[in-house]
Coordinates of C-alpha atoms and ligand atoms in Angstrom, one line a residue:
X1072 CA -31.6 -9.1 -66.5
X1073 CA -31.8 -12.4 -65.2
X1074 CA -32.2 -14.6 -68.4
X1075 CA -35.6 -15.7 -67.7
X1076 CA -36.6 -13.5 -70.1
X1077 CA -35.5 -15.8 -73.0
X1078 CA -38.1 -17.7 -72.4
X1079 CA -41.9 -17.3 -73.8
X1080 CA -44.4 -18.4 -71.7
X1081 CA -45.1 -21.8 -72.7
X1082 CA -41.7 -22.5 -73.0
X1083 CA -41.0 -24.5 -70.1
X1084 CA -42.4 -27.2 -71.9
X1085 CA -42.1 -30.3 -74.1
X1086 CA -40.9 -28.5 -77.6
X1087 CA -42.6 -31.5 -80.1
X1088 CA -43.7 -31.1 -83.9
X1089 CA -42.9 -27.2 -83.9
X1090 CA -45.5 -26.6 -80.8
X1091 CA -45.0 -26.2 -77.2
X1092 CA -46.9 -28.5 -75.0
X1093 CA -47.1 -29.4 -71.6
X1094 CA -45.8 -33.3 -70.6
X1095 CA -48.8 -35.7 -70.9
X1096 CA -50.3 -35.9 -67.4
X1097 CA -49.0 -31.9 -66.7
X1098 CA -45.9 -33.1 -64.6
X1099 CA -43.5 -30.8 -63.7
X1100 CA -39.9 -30.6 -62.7
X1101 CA -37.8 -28.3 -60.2
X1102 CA -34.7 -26.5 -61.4
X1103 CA -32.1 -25.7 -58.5
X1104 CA -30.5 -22.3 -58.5
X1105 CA -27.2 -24.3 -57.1
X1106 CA -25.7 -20.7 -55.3
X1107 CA -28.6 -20.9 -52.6
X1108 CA -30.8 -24.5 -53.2
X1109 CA -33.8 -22.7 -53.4
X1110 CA -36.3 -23.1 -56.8
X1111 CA -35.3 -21.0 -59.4
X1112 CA -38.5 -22.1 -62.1
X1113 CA -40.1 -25.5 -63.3
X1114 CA -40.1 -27.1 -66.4
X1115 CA -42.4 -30.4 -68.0
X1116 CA -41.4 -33.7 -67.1
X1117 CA -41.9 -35.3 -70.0
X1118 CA -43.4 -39.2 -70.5
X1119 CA -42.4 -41.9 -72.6
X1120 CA -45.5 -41.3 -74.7
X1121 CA -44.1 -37.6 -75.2
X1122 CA -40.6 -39.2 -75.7
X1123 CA -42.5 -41.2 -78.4
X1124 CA -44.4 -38.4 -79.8
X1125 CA -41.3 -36.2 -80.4
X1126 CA -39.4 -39.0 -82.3
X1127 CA -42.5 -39.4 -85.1
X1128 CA -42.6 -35.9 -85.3
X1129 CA -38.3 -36.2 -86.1
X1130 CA -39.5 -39.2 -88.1
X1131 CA -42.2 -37.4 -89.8
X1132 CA -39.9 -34.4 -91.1
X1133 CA -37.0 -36.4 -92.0
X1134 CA -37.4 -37.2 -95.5
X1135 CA -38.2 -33.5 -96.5
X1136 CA -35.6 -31.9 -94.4
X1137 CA -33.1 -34.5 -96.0
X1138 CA -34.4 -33.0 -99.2
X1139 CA -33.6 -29.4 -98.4
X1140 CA -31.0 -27.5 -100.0
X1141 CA -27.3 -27.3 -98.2
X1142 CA -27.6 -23.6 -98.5
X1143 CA -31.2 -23.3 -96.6
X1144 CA -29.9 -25.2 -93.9
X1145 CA -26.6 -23.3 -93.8
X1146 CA -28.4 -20.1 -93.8
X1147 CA -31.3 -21.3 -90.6
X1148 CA -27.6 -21.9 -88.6
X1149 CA -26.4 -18.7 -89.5
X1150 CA -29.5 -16.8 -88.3
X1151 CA -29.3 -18.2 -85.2
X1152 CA -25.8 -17.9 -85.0
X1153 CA -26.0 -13.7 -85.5
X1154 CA -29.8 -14.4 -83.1
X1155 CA -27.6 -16.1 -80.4
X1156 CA -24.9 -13.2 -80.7
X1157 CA -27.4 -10.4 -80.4
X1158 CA -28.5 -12.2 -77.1
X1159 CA -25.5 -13.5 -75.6
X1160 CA -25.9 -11.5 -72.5
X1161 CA -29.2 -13.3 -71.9
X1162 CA -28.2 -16.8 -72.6
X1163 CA -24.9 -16.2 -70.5
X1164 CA -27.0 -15.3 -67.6
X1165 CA -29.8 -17.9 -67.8
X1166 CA -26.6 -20.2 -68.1
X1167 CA -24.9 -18.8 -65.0
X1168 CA -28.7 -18.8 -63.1
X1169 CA -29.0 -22.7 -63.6
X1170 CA -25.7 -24.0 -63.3
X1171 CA -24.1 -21.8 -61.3
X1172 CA -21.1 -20.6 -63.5
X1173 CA -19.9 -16.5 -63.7
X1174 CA -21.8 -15.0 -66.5
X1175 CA -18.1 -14.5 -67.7
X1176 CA -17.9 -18.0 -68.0
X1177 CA -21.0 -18.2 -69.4
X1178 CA -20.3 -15.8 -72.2
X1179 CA -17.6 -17.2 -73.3
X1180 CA -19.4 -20.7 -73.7
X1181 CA -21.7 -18.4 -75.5
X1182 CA -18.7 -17.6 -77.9
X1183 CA -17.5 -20.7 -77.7
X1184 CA -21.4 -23.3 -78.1
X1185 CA -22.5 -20.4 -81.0
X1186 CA -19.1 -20.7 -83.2
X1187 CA -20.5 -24.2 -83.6
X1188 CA -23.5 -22.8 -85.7
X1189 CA -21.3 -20.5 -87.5
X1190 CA -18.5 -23.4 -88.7
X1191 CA -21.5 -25.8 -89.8
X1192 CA -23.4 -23.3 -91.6
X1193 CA -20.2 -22.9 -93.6
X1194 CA -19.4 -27.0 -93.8
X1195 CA -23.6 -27.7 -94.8
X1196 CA -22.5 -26.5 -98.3
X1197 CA -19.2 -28.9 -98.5
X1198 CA -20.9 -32.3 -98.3
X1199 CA -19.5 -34.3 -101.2
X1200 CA -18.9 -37.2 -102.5
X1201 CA -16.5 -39.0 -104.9
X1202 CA -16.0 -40.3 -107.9
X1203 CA -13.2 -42.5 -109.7
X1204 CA -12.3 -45.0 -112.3
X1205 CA -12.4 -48.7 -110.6
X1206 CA -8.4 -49.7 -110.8
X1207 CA -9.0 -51.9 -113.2
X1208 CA -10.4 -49.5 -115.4
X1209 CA -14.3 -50.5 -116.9
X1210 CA -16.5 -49.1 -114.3
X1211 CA -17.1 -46.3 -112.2
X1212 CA -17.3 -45.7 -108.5
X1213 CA -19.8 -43.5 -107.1
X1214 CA -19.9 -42.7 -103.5
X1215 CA -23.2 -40.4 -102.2
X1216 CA -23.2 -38.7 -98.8
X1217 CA -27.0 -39.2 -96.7
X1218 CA -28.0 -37.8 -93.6
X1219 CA -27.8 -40.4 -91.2
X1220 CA -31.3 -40.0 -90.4
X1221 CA -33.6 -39.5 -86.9
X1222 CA -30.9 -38.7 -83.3
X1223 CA -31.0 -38.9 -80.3
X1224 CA -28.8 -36.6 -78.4
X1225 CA -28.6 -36.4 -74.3
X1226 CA -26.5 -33.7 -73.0
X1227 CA -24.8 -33.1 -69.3
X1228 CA -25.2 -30.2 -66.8
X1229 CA -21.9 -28.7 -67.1
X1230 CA -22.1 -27.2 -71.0
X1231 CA -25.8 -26.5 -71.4
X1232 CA -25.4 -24.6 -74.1
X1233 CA -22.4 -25.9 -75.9
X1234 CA -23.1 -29.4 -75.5
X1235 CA -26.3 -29.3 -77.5
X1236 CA -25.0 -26.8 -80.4
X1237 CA -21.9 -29.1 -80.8
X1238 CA -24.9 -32.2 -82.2
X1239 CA -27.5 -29.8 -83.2
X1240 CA -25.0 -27.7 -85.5
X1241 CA -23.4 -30.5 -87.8
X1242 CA -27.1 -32.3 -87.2
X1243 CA -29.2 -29.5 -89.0
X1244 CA -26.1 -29.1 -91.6
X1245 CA -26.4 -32.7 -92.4
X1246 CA -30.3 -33.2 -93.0
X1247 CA -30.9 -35.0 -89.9
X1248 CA -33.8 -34.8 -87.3
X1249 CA -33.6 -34.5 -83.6
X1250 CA -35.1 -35.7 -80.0
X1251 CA -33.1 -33.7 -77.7
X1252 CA -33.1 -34.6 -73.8
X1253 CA -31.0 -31.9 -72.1
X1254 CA -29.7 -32.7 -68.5
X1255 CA -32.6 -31.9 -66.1
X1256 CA -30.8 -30.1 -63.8
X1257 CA -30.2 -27.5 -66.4
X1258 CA -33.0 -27.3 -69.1
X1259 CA -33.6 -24.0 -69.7
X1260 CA -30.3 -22.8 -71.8
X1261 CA -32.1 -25.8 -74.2
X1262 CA -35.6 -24.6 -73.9
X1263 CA -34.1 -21.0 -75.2
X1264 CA -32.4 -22.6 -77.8
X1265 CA -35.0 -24.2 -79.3
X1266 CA -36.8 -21.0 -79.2
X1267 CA -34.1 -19.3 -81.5
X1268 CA -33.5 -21.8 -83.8
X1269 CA -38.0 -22.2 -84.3
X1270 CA -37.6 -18.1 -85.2
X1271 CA -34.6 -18.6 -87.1
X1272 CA -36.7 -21.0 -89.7
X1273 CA -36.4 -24.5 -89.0
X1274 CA -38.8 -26.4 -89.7
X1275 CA -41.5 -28.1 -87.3
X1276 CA -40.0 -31.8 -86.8
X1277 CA -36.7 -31.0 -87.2
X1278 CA -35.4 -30.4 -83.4
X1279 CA -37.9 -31.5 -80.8
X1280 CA -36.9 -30.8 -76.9
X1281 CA -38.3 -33.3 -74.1
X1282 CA -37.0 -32.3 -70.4
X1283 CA -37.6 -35.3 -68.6
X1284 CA -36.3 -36.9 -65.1
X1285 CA -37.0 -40.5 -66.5
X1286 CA -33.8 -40.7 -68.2
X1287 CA -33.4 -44.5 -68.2
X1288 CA -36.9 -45.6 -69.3
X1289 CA -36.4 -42.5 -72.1
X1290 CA -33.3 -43.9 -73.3
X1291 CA -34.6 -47.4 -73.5
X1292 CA -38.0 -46.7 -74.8
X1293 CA -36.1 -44.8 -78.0
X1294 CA -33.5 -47.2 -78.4
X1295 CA -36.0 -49.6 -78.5
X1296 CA -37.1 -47.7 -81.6
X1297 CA -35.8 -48.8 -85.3
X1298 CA -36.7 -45.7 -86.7
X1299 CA -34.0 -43.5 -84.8
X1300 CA -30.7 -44.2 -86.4
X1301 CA -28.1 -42.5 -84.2
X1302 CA -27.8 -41.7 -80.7
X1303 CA -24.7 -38.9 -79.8
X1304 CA -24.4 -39.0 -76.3
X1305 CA -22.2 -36.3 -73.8
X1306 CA -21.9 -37.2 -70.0
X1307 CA -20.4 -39.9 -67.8
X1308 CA -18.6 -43.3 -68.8
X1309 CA -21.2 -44.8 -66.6
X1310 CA -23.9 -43.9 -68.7
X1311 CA -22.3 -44.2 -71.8
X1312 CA -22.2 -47.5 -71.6
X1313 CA -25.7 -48.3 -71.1
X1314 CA -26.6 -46.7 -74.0
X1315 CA -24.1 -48.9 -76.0
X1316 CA -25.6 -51.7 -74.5
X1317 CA -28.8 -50.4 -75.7
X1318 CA -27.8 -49.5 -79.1
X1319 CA -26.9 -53.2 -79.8
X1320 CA -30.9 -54.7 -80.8
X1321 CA -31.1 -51.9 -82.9
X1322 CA -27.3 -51.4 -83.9
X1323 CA -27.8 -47.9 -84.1
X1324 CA -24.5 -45.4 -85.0
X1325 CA -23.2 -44.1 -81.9
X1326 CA -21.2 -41.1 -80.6
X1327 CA -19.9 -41.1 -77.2
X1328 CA -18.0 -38.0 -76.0
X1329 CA -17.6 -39.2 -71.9
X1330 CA -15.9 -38.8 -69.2
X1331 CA -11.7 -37.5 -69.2
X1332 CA -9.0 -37.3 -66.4
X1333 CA -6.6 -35.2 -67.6
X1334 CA -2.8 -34.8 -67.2
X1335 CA -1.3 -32.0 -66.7
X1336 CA 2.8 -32.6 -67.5
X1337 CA 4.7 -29.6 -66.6
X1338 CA 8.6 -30.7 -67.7
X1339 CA 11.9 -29.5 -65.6
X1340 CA 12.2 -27.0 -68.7
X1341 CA 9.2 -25.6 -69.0
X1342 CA 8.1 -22.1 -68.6
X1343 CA 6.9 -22.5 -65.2
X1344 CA 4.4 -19.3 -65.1
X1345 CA 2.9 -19.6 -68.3
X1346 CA 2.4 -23.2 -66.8
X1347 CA 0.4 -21.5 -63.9
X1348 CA -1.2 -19.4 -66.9
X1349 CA -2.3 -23.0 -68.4
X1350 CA -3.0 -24.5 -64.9
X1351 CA -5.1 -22.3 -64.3
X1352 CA -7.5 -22.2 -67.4
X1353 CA -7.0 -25.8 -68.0
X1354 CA -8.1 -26.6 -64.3
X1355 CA -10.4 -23.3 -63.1
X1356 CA -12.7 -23.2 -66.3
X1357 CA -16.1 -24.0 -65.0
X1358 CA -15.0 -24.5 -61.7
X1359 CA -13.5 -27.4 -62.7
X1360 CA -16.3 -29.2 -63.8
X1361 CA -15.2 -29.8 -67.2
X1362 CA -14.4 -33.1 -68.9
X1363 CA -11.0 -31.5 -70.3
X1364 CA -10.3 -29.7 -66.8
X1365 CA -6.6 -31.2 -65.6
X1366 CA -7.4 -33.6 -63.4
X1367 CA -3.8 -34.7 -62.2
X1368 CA -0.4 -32.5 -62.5
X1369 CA 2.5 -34.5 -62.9
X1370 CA 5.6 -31.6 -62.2
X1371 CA 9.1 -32.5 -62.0
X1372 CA 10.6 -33.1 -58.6
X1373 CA 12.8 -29.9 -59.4
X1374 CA 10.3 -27.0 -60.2
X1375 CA 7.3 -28.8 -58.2
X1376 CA 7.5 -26.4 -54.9
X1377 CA 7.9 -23.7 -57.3
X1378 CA 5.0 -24.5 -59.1
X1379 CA 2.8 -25.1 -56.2
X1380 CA 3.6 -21.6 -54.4
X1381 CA 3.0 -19.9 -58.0
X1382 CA -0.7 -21.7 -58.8
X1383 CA -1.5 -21.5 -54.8
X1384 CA -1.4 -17.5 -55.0
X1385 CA -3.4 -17.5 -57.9
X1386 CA -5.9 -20.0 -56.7
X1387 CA -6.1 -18.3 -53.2
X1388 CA -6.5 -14.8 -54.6
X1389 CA -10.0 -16.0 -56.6
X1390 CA -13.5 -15.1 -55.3
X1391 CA -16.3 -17.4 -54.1
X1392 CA -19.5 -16.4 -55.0
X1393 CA -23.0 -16.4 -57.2
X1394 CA -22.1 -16.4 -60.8
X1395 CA -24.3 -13.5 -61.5
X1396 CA -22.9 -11.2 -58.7
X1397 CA -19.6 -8.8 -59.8
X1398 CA -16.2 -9.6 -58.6
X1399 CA -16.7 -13.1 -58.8
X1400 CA -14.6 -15.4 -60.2
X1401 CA -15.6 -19.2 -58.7
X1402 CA -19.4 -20.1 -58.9
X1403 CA -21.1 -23.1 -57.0
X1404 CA -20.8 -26.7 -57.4
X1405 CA -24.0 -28.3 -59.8
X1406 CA -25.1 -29.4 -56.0
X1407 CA -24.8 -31.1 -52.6
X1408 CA -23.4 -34.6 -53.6
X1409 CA -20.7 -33.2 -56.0
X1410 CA -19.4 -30.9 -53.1
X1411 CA -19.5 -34.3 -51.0
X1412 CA -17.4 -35.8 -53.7
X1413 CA -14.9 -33.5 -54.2
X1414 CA -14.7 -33.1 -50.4
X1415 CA -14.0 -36.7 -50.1
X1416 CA -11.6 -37.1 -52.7
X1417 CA -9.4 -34.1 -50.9
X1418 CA -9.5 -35.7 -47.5
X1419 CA -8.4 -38.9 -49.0
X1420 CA -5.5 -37.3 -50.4
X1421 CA -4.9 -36.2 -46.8
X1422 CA -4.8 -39.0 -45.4
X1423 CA -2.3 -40.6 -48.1
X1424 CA -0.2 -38.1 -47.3
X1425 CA -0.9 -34.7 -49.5
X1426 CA 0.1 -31.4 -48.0
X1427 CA -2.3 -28.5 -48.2
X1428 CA -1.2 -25.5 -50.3
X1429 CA -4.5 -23.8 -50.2
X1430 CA -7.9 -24.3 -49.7
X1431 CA -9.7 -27.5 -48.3
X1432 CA -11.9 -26.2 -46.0
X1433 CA -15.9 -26.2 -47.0
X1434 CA -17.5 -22.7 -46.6
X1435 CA -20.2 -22.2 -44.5
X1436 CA -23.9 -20.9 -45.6
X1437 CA -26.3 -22.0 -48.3
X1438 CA -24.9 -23.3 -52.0
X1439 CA -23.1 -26.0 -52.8
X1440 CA -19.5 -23.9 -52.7
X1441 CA -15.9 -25.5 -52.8
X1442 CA -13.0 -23.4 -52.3
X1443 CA -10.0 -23.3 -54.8
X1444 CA -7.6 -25.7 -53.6
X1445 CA -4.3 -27.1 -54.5
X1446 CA -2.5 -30.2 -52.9
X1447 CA 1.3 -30.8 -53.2
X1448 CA 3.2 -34.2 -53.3
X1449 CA -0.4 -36.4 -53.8
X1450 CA 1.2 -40.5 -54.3
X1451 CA 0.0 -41.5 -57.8
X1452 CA -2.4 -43.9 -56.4
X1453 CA -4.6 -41.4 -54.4
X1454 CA -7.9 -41.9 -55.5
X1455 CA -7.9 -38.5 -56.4
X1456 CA -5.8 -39.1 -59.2
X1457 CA -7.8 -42.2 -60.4
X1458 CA -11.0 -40.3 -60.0
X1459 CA -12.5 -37.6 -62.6
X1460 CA -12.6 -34.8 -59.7
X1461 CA -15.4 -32.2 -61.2
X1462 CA -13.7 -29.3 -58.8
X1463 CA -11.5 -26.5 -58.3
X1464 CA -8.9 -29.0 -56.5
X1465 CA -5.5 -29.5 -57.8
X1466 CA -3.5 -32.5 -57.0
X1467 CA 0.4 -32.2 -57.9
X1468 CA 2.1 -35.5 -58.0
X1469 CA 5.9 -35.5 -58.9
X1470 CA 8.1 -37.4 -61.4
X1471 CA 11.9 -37.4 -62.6
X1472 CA 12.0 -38.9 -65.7
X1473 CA 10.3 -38.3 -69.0
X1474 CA 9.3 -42.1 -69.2
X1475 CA 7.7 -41.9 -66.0
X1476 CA 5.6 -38.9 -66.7
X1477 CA 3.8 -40.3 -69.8
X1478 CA 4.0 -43.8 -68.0
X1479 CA 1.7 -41.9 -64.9
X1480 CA -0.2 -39.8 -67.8
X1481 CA -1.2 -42.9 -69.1
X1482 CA -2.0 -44.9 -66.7
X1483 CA -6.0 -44.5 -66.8
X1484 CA -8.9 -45.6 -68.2
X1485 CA -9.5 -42.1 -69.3
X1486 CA -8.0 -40.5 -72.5
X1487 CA -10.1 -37.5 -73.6
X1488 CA -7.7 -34.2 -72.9
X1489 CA -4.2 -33.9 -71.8
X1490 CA -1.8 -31.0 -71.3
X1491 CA 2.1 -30.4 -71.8
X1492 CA 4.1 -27.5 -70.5
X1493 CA 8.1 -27.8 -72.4
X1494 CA 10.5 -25.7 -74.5
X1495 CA 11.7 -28.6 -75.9
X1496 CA 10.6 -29.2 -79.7
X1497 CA 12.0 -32.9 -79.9
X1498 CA 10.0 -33.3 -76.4
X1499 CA 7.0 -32.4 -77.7
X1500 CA 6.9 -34.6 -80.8
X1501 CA 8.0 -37.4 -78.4
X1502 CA 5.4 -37.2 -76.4
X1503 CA 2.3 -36.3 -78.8
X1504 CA 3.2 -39.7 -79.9
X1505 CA 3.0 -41.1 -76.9
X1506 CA 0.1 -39.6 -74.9
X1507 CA -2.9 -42.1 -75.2
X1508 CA -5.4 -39.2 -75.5
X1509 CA -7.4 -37.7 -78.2
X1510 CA -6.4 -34.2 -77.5
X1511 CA -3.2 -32.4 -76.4
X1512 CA -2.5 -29.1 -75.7
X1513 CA 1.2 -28.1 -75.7
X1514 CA 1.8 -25.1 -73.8
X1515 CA -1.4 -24.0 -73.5
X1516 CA -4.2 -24.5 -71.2
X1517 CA -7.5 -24.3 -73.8
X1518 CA -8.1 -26.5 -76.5
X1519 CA -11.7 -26.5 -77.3
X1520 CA -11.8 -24.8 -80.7
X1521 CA -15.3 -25.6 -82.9
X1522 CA -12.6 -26.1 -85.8
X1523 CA -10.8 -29.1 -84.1
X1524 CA -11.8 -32.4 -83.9
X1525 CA -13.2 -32.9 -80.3
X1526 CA -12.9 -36.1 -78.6
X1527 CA -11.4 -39.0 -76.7
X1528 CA -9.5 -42.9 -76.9
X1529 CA -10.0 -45.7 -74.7
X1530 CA -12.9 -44.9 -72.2
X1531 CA -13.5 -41.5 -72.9
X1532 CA -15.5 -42.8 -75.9
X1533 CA -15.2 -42.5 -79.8
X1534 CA -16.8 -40.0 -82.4
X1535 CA -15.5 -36.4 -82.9
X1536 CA -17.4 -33.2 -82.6
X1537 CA -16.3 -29.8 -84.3
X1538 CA -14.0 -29.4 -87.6
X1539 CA -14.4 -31.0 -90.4
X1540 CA -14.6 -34.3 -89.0
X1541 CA -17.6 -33.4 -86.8
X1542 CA -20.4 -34.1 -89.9
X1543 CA -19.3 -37.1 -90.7
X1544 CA -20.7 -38.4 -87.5
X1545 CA -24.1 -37.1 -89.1
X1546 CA -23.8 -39.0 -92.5
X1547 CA -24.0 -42.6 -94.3
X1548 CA -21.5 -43.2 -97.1
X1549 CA -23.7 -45.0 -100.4
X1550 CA -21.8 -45.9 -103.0
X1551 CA -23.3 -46.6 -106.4
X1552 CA -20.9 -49.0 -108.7
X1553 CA -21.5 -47.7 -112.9
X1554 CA -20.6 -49.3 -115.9
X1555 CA -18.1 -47.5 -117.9
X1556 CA -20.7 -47.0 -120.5
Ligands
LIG1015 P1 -24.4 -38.1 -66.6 O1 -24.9 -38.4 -65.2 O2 -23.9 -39.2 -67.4 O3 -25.6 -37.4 -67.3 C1 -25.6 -36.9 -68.6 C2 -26.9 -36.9 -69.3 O4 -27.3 -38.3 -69.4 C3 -28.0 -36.2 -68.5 O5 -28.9 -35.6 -69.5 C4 -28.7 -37.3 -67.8 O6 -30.0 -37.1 -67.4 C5 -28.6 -38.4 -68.8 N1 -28.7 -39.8 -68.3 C6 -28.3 -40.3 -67.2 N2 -28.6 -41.7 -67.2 C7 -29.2 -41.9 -68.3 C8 -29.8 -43.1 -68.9 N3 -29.8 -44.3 -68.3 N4 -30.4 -43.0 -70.2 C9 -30.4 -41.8 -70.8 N5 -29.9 -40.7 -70.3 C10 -29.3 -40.7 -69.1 O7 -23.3 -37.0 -66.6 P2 -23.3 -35.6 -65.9 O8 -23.0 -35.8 -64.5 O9 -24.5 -34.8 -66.3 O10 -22.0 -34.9 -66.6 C11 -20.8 -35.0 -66.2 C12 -20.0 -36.1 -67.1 O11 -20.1 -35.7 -68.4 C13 -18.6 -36.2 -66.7 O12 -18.2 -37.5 -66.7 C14 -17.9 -35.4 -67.8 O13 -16.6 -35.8 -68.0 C15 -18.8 -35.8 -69.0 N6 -18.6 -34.8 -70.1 C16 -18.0 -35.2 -71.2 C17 -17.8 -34.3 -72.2 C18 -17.1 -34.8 -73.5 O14 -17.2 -34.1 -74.5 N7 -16.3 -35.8 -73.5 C19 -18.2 -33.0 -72.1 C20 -18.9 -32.6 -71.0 C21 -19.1 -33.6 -69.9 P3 -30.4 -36.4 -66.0 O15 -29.9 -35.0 -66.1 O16 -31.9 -36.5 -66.0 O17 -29.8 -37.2 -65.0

């Protein structure tokens, strides 16, 4: 099995209206294996006119769709919820084939991208409204939730899977329409998507799929565009920002889920090997290419070395390797400039003054490979700490005093995830309220749950994905004022 097999074959192209097409003008695009560089499959390169043609057919079956009943939309999630599950095995390694995670990985983004179908089927059939007496008594107020209406929604490399099901769940349980544009260095987790949720009853219209490489002319052209209403976007600051800028002519609703440079605050009292437990998820999960991944540990001067020593075993003792062979736990980098990157950001480090606990050292051969590799007594203004690093490199960078560890955790532009290893309950509380982030994990290492409200402060972007919260992003509050009759 190699997870090819997901796909049909016409369906490495343009999904538009229900119907697989090829991009106008039959361009194609490469996709990478990234454990050897060589060409795994192509995929259409979609136009603007194709942009264009998949937003009137999202414009063209929004009003019925709106129309549907709760229940039928809950019911298309949950048969491609239990359709996903039957084939997670294939999913996790057409995942692992084009972005280079272990199929481990990738089943548990599986687990993890599906739940979102599962919790939205179930939240489809709670959309409500309210109603009251005005104060004052004499009228009534009447407040009616719509679907927001047409989306756009661009996802990143890093989730293929999980990134799209996260928009496309509360999306469908809401009654709105959909041009997706998934990253094109990893279209194919998409592609089979769309092909599940097309056999598990949704309407033509309803999700349309471009893969294209013009990403800025695609954003523009749609923004552009007063019928779409919303654009939900997952990927770098960078680019978020454009596509604010973009969303002003039209003043379309926005969702922004970007970039994160996480702390990881491990206290003088703190359990220091269920910290390396943490570490460990919190930094290793996707090889560190993770917008939540801890980006900077901040340990106390007094269990630093400790801590170090633990998480170098652990890091040293993991396996290098293509995320589809056995016995490996560490898959490739997405491709050649993120190794340079990460590589960069390490010998900086270096240089201002970082000692080596393990790692470091690019592997020879073909793949875009970086070693696990953890860095003891970083100075707070390495770049490395400033920087999201998208790897499987640990910085440690010491403090004494509770002030100046959320003082160091807060000082970046960044405030998606964080993470907090104490024993100490009056700690805790002190810090949850001070930690400029939108989510913290105390004592614990994972915080992704499709029931919890995903999503960052300052510029890590606004919106939330997942819970209950997570639908709201998906509908416009009417309210109707009534006389008291
Ligand atoms: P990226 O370069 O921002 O790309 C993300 C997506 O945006 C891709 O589909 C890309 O298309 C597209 N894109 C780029 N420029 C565009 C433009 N001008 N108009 C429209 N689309 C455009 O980010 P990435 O390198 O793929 O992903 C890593 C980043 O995502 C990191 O910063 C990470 O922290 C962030 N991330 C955030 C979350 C979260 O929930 N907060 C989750 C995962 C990742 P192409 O593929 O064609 O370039």
């Amino acid at each position: 099995m190699n997870g090819l097999d997901l796909l049909g074959p016409d369906q490495r192209g343009l999904f538009i209206g229900g119907t697989w097409r090829e991009a106008e003008g039959g361009e194609r695009l490469d996709v990478v294996d990234p454990a050897d560089g060589s060409v795994l499959t192509d995929v259409a390169d979609g136009s603007l006119h194709d942009a264009v043609d998949a937003l009137d057919a999202a414009v063209a079956a929004q009003a019925a769709w709106a129309k549907t009943p709760p229940r039928e939309r809950g019911e298309i999630l949950r048969t491609a919820f239990g359709l996903i599950t039957d084939r997670a095995d294939q999913f996790a390694h057409l995942m692992s084939l084009e972005m280079g995670k272990t199929v481990a990985e990738a089943r548990g983004e599986v687990a993890y991208g599906v739940e979102f179908f599962r919790w939205y089927a179930e939240e489809a059939v709670r959309i409500h409204g309210r109603w009251m007496q005005a104060p004052a008594g004499g009228s009534r107020l009447l407040t009616i939730k719509k679907p927001v209406g047409p989306c756009l929604f661009i996802t990143p490399w890093n989730f293929p899977l999980a990134m799209g099901t996260r928009k496309i769940g509360p999306a469908i349980a809401a009654g709105c329409t959909m041009v997706v544009k998934p990253a094109s260095q990893t279209p194919l987790t998409m592609l089979a998507l769309a092909g599940v949720l097309a056999e598990a009853g949704l309407p033509d219209g309803v999700l349309n799929v471009v893969t294209t490489s013009r990403h800025s002319e695609f954003s523009k052209t749609l923004q552009a565009d007063d019928r779409l209403r919303k654009v939900s976007f997952t990927g770098s600051t960078g680019v978020g920002k454009v596509l604010v800028r973009q969303s002003a002519d039209q003043l379309q609703r926005l969702s922004m889920e970007l970039g994160g440079n996480a702390p990881f605050i491990v206290f003088e009292d703190a359990d220091v090997d269920a910290a390396v437990d943490g570490a460990m998820i919190a930094k290793m999960r996707n090889m560190g290419e993770a917008c939540t991944a801890a980006n900077r540990f901040l340990v106390h001067r007094s269990v630093a070395q400790e801590f170090a020593e633990k998480l170098g075993r652990r890091m040293s003792g993991l396996t290098l390797g293509r995320g589809q062979d056995d016995g490996v736990d560490v898959g490739p980098l997405i491709d050649e400039k993120a190794v340079e990157s990460v590589s960069q950001l390490v010998t900086d480090a270096i240089h201002d003054g970082a000692t080596v606990v393990t790692g470091g050292e690019l592997p020879t051969g073909p793949g875009y490979f970086y070693p696990p590799t953890v860095l003891l007594d970083v100075p707070v203004d390495s770049e490395i700490n400033v920087q999201e690093i998208f790897g499987p490199v640990a910085p440690i960078t010491t403090f004494e005093t509770e002030d100046e560890a959320v003082r160091q955790a807060n000082d970046t532009e960044y405030g998606l995830a964080s993470y907090v290893y104490t024993r100490d309950l009056a700690r805790t509380i002190r810090i949850a309220e001070s930690l400029e982030f939108g989510m913290i994990g105390i004592n614990s290492g994972l915080i992704s749950n499709p029931a919890a409200p995903f999503g960052g402060v300052k510029q890590s972007g606004f919106g939330r994905e997942g819970g209950f919260e997570g639908i709201e992003e998906y509908l416009e509050t009417t309210y109707v004022a009534l006389p008291a009759g």
